[in-house]
Tab-separated table of C-alpha atoms in Angstrom:
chain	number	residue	atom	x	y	z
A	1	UNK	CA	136.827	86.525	173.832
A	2	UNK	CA	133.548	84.990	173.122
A	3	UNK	CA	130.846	85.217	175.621
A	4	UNK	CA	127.916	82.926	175.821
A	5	UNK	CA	124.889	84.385	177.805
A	6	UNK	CA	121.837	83.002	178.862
A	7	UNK	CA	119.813	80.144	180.492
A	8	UNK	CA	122.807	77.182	182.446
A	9	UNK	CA	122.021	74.807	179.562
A	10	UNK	CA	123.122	77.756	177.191
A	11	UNK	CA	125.783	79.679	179.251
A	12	UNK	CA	129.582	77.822	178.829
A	13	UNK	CA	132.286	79.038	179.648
A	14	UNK	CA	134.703	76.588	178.844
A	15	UNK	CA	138.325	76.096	180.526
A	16	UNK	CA	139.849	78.040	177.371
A	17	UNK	CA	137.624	80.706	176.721
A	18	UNK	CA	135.788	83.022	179.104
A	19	UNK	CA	132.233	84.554	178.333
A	20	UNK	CA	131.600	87.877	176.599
A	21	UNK	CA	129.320	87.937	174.478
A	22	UNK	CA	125.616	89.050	174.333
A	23	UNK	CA	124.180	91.995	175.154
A	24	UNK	CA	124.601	93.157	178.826
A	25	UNK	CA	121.881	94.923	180.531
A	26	UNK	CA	121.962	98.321	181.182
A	27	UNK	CA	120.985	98.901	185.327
A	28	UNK	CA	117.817	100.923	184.058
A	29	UNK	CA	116.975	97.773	182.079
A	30	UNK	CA	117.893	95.406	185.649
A	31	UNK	CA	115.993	97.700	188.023
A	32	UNK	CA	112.784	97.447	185.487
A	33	UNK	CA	112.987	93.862	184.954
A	34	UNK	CA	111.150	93.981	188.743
A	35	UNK	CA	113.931	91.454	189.771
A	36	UNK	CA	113.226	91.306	194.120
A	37	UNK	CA	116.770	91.903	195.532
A	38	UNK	CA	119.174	89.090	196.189
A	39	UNK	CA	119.596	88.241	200.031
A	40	UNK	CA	123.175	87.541	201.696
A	41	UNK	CA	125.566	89.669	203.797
A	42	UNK	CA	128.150	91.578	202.528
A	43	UNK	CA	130.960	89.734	200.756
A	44	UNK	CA	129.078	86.495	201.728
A	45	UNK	CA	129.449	83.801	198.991
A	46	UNK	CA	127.976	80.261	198.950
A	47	UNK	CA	130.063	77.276	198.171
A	48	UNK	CA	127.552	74.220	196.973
A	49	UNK	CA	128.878	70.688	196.936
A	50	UNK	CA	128.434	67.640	198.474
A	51	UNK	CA	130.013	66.977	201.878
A	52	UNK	CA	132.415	64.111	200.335
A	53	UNK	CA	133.275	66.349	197.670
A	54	UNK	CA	134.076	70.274	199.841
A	55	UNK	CA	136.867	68.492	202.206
A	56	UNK	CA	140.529	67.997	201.774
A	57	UNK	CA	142.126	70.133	198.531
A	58	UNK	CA	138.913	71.154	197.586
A	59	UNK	CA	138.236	73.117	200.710
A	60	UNK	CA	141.680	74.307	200.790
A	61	UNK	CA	141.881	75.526	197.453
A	62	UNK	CA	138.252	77.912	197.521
A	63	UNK	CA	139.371	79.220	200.757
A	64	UNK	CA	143.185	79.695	199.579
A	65	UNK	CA	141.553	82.265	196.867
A	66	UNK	CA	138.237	83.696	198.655
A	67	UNK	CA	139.375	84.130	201.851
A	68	UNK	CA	142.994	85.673	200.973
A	69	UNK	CA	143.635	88.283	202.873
A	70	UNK	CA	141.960	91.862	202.300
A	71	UNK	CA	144.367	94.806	201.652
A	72	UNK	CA	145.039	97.598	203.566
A	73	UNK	CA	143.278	96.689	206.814
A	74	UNK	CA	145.165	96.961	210.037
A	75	UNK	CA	143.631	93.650	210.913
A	76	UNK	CA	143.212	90.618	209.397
A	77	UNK	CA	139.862	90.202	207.399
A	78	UNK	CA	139.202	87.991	204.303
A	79	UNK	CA	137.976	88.359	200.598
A	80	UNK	CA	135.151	86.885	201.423
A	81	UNK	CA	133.038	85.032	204.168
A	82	UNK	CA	132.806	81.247	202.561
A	83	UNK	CA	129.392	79.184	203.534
A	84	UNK	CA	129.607	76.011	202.688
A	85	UNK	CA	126.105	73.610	201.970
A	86	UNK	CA	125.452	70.445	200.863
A	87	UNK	CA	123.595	70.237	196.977
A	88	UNK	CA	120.171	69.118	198.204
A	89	UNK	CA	120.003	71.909	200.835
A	90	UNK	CA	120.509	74.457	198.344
A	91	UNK	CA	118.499	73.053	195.759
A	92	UNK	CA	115.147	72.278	198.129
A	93	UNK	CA	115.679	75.978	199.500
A	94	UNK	CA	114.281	79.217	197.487
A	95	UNK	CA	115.717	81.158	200.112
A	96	UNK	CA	118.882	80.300	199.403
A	97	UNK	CA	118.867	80.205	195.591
A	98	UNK	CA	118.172	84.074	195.745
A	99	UNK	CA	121.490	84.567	197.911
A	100	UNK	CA	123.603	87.721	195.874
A	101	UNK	CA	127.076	85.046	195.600
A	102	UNK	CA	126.661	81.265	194.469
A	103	UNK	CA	129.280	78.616	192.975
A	104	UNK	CA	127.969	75.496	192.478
A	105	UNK	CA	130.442	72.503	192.344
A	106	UNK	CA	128.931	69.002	190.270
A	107	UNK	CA	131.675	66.635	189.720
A	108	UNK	CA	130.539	63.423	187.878
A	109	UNK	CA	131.736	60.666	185.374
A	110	UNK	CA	130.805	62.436	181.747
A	111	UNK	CA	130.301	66.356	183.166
A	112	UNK	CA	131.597	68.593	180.202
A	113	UNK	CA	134.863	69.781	182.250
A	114	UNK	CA	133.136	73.606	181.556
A	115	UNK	CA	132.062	76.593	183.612
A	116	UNK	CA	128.419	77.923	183.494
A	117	UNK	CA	127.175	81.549	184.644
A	118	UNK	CA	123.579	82.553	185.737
A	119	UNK	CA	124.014	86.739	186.217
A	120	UNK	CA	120.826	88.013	187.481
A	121	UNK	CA	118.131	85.413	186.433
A	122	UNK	CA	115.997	85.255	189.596
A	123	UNK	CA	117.084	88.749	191.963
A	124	UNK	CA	119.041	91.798	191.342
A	125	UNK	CA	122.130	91.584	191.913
A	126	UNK	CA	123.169	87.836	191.633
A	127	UNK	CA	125.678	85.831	190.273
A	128	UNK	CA	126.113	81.860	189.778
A	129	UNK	CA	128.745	79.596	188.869
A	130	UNK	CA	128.626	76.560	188.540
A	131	UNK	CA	131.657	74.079	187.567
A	132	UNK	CA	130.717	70.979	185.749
A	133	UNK	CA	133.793	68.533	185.714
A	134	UNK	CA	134.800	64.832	185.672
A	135	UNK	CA	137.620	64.736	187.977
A	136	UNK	CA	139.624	66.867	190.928
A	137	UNK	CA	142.440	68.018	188.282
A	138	UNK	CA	139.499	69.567	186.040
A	139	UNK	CA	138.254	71.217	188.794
A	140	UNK	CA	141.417	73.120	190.263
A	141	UNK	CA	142.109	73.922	186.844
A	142	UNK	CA	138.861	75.747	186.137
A	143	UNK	CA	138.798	77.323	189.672
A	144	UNK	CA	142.180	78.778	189.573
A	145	UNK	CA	141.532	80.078	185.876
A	146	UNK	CA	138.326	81.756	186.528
A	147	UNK	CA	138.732	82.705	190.313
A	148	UNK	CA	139.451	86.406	189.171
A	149	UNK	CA	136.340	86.322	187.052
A	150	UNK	CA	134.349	85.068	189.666
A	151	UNK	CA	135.934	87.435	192.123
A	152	UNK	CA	135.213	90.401	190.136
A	153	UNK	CA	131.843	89.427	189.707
A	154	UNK	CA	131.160	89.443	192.968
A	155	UNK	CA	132.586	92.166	193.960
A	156	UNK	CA	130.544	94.154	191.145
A	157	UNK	CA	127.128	92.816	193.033
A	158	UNK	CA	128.396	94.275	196.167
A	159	UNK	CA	128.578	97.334	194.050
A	160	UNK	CA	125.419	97.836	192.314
A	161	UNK	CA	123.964	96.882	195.403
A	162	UNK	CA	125.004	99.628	197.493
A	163	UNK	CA	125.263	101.562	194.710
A	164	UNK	CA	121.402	101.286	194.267
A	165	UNK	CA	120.633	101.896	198.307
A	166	UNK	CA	122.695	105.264	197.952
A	167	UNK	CA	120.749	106.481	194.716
A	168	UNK	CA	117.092	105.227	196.327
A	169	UNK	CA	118.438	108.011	199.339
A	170	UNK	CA	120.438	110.308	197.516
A	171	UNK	CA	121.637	113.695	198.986
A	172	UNK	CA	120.317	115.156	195.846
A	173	UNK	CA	121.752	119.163	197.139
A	174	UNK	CA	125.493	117.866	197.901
A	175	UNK	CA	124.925	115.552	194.539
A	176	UNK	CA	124.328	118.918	192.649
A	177	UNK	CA	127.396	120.328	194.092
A	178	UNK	CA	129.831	117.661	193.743
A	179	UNK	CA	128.900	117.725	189.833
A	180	UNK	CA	129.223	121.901	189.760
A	181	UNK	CA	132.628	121.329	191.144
A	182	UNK	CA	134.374	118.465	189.971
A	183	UNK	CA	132.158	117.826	186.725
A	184	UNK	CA	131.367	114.066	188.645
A	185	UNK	CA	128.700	112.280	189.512
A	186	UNK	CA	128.957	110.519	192.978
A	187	UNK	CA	126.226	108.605	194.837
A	188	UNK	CA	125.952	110.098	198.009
A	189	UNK	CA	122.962	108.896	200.501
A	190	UNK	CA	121.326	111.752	202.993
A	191	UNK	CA	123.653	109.760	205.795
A	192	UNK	CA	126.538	112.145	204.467
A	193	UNK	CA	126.897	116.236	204.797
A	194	UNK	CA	129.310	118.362	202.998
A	195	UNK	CA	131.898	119.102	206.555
A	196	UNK	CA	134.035	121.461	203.779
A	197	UNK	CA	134.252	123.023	201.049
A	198	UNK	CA	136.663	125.183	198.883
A	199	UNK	CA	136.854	125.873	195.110
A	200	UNK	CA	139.013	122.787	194.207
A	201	UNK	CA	138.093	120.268	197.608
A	202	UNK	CA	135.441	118.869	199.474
A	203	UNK	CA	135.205	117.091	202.833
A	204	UNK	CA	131.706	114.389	203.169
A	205	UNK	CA	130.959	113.024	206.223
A	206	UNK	CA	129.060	110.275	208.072
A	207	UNK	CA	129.107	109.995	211.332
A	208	UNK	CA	127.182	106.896	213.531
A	209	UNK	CA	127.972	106.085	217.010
A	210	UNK	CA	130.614	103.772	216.619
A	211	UNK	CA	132.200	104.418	213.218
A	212	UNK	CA	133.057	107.484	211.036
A	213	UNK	CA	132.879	107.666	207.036
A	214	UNK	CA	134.904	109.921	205.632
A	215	UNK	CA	135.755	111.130	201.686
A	216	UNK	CA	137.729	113.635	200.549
A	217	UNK	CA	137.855	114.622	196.921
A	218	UNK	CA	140.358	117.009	195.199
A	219	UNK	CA	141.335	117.996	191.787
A	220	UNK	CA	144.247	120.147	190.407
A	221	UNK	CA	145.521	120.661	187.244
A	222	UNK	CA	146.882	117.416	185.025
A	223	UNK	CA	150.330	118.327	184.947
A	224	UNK	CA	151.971	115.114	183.926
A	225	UNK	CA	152.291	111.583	184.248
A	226	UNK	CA	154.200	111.598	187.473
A	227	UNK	CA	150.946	112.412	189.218
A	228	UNK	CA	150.089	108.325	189.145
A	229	UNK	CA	153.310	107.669	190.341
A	230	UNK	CA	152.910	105.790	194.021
A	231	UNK	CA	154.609	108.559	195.598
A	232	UNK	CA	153.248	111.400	194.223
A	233	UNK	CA	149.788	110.070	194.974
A	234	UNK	CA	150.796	109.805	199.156
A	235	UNK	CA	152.112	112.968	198.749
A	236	UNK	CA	149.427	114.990	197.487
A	237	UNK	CA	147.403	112.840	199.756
A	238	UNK	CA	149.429	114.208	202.958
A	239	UNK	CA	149.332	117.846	201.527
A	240	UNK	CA	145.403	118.008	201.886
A	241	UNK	CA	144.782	116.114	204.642
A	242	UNK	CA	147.384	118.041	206.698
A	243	UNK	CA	145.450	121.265	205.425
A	244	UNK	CA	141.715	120.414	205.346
A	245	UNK	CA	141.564	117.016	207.912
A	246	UNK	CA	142.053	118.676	211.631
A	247	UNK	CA	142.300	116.055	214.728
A	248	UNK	CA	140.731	116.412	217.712
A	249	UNK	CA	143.742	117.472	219.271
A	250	UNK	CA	145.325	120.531	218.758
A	251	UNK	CA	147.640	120.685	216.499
A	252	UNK	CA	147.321	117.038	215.021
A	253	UNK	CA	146.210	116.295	211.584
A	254	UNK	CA	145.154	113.815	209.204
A	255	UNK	CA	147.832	111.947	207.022
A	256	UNK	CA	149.283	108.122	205.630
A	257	UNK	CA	151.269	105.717	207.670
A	258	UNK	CA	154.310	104.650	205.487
A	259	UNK	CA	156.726	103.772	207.932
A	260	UNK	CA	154.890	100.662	209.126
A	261	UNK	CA	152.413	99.470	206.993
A	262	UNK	CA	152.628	98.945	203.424
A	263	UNK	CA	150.300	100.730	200.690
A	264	UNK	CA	149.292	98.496	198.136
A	265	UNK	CA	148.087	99.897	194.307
A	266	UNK	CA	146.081	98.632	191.709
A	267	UNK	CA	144.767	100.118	188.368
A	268	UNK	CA	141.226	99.354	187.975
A	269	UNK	CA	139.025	100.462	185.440
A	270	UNK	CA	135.623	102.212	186.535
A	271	UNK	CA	132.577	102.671	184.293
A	272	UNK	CA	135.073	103.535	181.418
A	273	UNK	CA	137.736	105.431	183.332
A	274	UNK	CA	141.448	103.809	184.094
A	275	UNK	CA	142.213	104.491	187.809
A	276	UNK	CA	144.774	104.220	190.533
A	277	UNK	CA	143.868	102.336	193.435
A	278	UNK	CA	145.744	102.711	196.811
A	279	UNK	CA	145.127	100.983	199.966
A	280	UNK	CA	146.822	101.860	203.223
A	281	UNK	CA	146.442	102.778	206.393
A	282	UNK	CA	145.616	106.696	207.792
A	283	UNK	CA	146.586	108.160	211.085
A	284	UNK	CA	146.657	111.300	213.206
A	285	UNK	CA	149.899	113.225	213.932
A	286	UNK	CA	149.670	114.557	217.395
A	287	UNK	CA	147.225	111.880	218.607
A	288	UNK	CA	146.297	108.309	218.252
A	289	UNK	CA	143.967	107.623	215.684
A	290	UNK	CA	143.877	105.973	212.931
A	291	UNK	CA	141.913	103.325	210.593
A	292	UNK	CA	141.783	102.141	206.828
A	293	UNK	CA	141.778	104.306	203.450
A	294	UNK	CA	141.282	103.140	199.612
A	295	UNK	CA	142.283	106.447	197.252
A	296	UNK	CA	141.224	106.292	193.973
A	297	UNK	CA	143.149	108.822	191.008
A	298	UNK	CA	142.686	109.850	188.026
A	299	UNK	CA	141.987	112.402	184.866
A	300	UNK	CA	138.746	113.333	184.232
A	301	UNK	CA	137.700	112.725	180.469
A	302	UNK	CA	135.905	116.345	180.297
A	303	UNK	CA	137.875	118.541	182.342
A	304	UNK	CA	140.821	116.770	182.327
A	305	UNK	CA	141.880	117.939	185.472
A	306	UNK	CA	144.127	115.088	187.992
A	307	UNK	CA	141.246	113.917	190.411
A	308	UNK	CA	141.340	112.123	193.809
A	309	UNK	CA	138.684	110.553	195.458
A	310	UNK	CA	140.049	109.689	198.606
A	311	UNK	CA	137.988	107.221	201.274
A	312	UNK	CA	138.606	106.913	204.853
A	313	UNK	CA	137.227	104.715	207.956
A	314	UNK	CA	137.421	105.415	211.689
A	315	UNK	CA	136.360	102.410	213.177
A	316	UNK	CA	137.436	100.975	216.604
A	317	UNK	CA	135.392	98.743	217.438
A	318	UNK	CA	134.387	96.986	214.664
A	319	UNK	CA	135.882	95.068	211.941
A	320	UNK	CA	136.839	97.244	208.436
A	321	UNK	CA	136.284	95.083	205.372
A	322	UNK	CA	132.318	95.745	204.998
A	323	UNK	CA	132.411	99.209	205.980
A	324	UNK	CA	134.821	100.165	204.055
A	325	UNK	CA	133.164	98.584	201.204
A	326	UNK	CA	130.940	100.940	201.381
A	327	UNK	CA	132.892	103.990	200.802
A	328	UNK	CA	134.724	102.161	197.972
A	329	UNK	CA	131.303	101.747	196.469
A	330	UNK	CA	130.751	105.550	196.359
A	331	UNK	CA	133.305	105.527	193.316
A	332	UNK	CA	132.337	102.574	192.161
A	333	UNK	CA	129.284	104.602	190.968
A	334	UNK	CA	130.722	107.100	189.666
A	335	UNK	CA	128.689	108.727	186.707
A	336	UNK	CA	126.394	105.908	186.668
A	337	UNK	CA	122.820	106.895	185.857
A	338	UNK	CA	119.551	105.335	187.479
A	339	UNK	CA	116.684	106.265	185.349
């Protein structure tokens, strides 16, 4: 693929080809740029287009893909919270042109039917897209190609961003002892202590007054294949949380609910390493809680032990998607260096 990087007038990525080229900065080189940081909430994104323009298909189509449905919440909860404002708001307002998630909609007689990208020009983390086109059919076209692109993209700001907050309050002792252990580096803020620890598991914990973070990680010996198989990731799953994860009640215990929720999996590639994502749901045997999980598997390039990094929400009173994004974001920065 060829990727064109730099300045809008510069940056095309045209409705065959996506972007690749150039030389990506490294985070050290991002974080010593002296970029300020990009405003927004999480998994906010701004849609900017005209009023006549964002109505009708238009409107359906960007909320049809950024505000499907998120995974393995027991509640409904989009992708992504969609803002919509008009071009000359945006445009007058610096505010707003530092938000993290931007795509920028210009339809005109003579536009180059092409998609630009602006990653990080103004604040740290940010991404821009903007979709130059002639006519509705151009449009769709574009959006549906490059809606995973764009989705990606954003969800990689959300990343670094957190990913940056943890490492500017890193637990640098249970940091230490993660690595000792599971030869991995993990961003973990002071918010988290180690609950428990054995040769081959640990427990972190967060706990606020409202919510509680939770990840487990646990390696074993790589045995064989059948270790990324769906099943034999739940069941591994169940076998330490039934032995390390204690309820409140006595006698109950952590585990998956399979009977009525379905577990969706992914494979997703992190800094370098092919994983197994699952998303489901977690409750208590012998009691009544309960709440979200994402588990993330896989072998470790220098040990090659089978690892699982496993990351679970209790949250009652509050909706999941953003918390649980950041827990996600732990792994997300795994092995990643801040220098």
């Amino acid at each position: 693929m060829a990727r064109i990087l730099n300045c809008f007038s510069a940056i095309v990525l045209c409705s065959i080809l996506f972007a690749g080229c150039g030389k990506e900065l490294s985070t050290k080189e991002k974080l010593t740029q002296g970029l300020p940081s990009s405003s927004g909430k999480t998994l906010e994104m701004l849609v900017v287009a005209p009023d006549e323009l964002y109505k009708g298909d238009l409107k359906d189509s960007i909320l049809f893909n950024f505000q499907k449905t998120q995974k393995g919440l027991n509640q409904n909860e989009p992708l992504f919270d969609v803002i919509h404002l008009r071009t000359e708001g945006y445009v007058n307002s610096e505010m707003l042109q530092k938000h993290r998630n931007i795509l920028i909609i210009d339809m005109k007689a003579g536009n180059p039917n092409q998609m630009y990208q602006e990653i990080n020009k103004r604040v740290y983390p940010q991404a821009i897209y903007k979709l130059m086109v002639d006519n509705r059919d151009s449009l769709f076209a574009i959006l549906t190609r490059f809606y995973p692109t764009i989705k990606y993209q954003y969800y990689k700001n959300e990343h670094d961003r957190i990913f940056n907050a943890y490492k500017r309050d890193e637990n640098v002792e249970v940091v230490k002892k993660i690595q000792k252990t599971f030869d991995i580096k993990l961003p973990i803020s002071n918010d988290f202590y180690l609950a428990k620890q054995t040769d081959d598991f640990f427990w972190l914990r967060k706990e606020t007054k409202n919510e509680s973070y939770n990840v487990m990680i646990y390696k074993m010996p790589f045995t064989s294949q059948n270790l990324f198989d769906k099943s034999k990731i739940i069941d591994i799953r169940n076998q330490i949380a039934k032995k390390y994860i204690p309820g409140p009640a006595e006698g109950s215990y952590m585990g998956t609910e399979e009977k009525h929720f379905d577990i969706s999996t992914d494979t997703v590639k992190i800094n370098g390493i092919v994983m197994i994502e699952n998303r489901g749901l977690w409750r208590l045997f012998g009691d009544f809680m309960g709440g979200p999980f994402v588990n993330y598997v896989f072998q470790n390039p220098t040990t090659k032990d089978f690892v699982m990094i496993d990351c679970f929400l209790y949250s009652p009173k509050k909706s999941k998607r953003d918390l649980l994004m950041q827990l996600e974001s732990i792994v997300y920065g795994l092995n990643r260096e801040v220098k």
